C-alpha cells in the first residue's frame, strides 16, 4: 500500500514515545525496540532509504508476553462510515499507530481513550508498521489504522511480512484484520450503482509497482467486461501515469464509456463528477482528480441515468421489468 499516496501533513509536536506510555500527537521517534534505525519519517516516497527497509529487533529481543496486533480499516473518512467492529477494536487498543492523516480521521473519544497514539507523515510505512509490531511484542494491544480496508493497497500484508522477518508468528501477537469499507465501494455508492457486476481495481501508484507492470495490467483488463476502479490516479509525480492509463483505456473502450470520479468520499471536501472516458484525459489537471480520488470506469453496458451510473447485473436478460 502507499499510505504515501495522500497529502503529506507536516509533523507536529513530538513527545517521547515509550512502549506503554506518553500520549503523543505526532511522534517520529520510538524507544520501543526496533525502529530506531528506520528513517521512515524523513524519507520521501519513491526514494526510500536502505534504513527504511531494515528490520531491527527480533522476537527474541522482547521479554514480555506479546499483546494483540490488529489492522483496522477506518472506511472512507467520517466516523459514521466506520464499522462497529472497527470502533470496538480501536476502543480496545492501548496503542494506535498510523499515518497522520488517518489519525486525524479518528473519532475524538478513540483518541482520548488511547494510552498512546503514534503517527508519522507519509512514506513511513515500514518503520511505522515495525513500530506497531514492536509495541505488540513488548506486550501492548496495538491497532494499525488505515483508510478504507486494511487489505486494499494497505498494511495488513506488510505487518505479517515484517512479523515473519522478526521470527514471530501471527498467532503469537494474536494478529487480526478488522475490515473497513474500501474506497471503491464508498465511491461507487456516491455514483449510483456502477460496481454491480465484475469489477477490478488498479492502482496507478508506481511507488512499489513498476509502471510497466501497471500498464500490462491495464492492457489486460481494459478489453474485458470489467468495471475498473482506479486507485491512486494522480499526483504531481504521477501525471504521466494518469495520461498513460487514459490512453490504454481509450485504445480498448468507447470514448462515451461513463466514468465516475469521486474525490474525498465522506470527507469534508467530497466532490463527485460523472463524465465520459473521452473527457477523462483533460481532467488530469483538474482539482477533482488527485491522491484522494477514486475513478470508476464503466464497462460496455454501463449507462448514466438521472445523474447516476448504472452497470446492469444481467437481470434484464432473464426477467421482464
Ligand atoms: C493507498 S490507497 C488506500 C486504499 C484503502 N485501503 C481502501 O481500502 O480504500 C489510497 C487510495 O485510495 C483511494 N481513496 C482513499 N480514500 C478515499 C476517499 N475518501 N475518496 C476517494 N478515494 C479514496 C484513493 O484512490 C487513494 O489514492
Coordinates of N, CA and C in Angstrom, one line a residue, residues 6 10 33 43 58 63 80 109 113 117 143 195 201 228 244 247 253 277 280-281 284 315:
X6 N -1.5 9.9 -0.1 CA -2.3 11.0 0.3 C -1.5 12.2 0.7
X10 N 2.5 18.0 7.8 CA 3.7 18.2 8.5 C 3.6 17.6 9.9
X33 N 12.2 -0.5 20.9 CA 12.9 -1.7 20.5 C 13.6 -1.5 19.2
X43 N 12.1 10.0 5.1 CA 12.3 9.6 3.7 C 11.1 10.1 2.8
X58 N 14.4 -8.6 16.8 CA 13.7 -9.8 16.5 C 12.9 -10.2 17.7
X63 N 11.0 -9.5 26.1 CA 10.8 -10.5 27.2 C 9.3 -10.7 27.5
X80 N -18.9 8.0 11.1 CA -20.1 7.2 10.9 C -19.9 6.2 9.7
X109 N -13.3 10.4 20.8 CA -13.3 9.6 22.0 C -12.3 8.5 21.9
X113 N -9.2 8.1 24.6 CA -9.2 6.9 25.4 C -7.9 6.1 25.2
X117 N -0.8 7.4 21.0 CA -1.0 7.5 19.6 C 0.3 7.7 18.9
X143 N -3.3 -1.2 17.6 CA -4.0 -1.2 16.3 C -3.3 -0.3 15.3
X195 N -20.8 -0.6 -9.8 CA -19.9 -1.8 -9.5 C -20.7 -3.1 -9.3
X201 N -9.8 -3.7 -9.5 CA -9.1 -2.4 -9.0 C -7.7 -2.4 -9.6
X228 N -13.8 -0.8 -13.9 CA -12.5 -0.7 -13.3 C -12.4 0.4 -12.3
X244 N -1.2 7.9 -19.3 CA -0.9 6.6 -19.9 C -2.1 5.7 -19.7
X247 N -4.9 6.7 -22.0 CA -4.5 6.2 -23.4 C -4.9 4.7 -23.6
X253 N -11.7 1.0 -25.2 CA -13.1 1.3 -24.8 C -13.6 2.6 -25.5
X277 N -15.2 8.7 -20.8 CA -13.8 8.3 -21.0 C -13.0 9.3 -21.9
X280 N -11.9 12.2 -19.9 CA -11.0 11.9 -18.7 C -9.6 12.5 -18.8
X281 N -8.9 12.4 -20.0 CA -7.5 12.9 -20.0 C -7.4 14.3 -19.6
X284 N -7.1 15.4 -15.9 CA -5.8 15.1 -15.1 C -5.4 16.2 -14.3
X315 N -29.9 -9.0 -14.9 CA -31.3 -9.5 -14.7 C -32.2 -9.3 -15.9

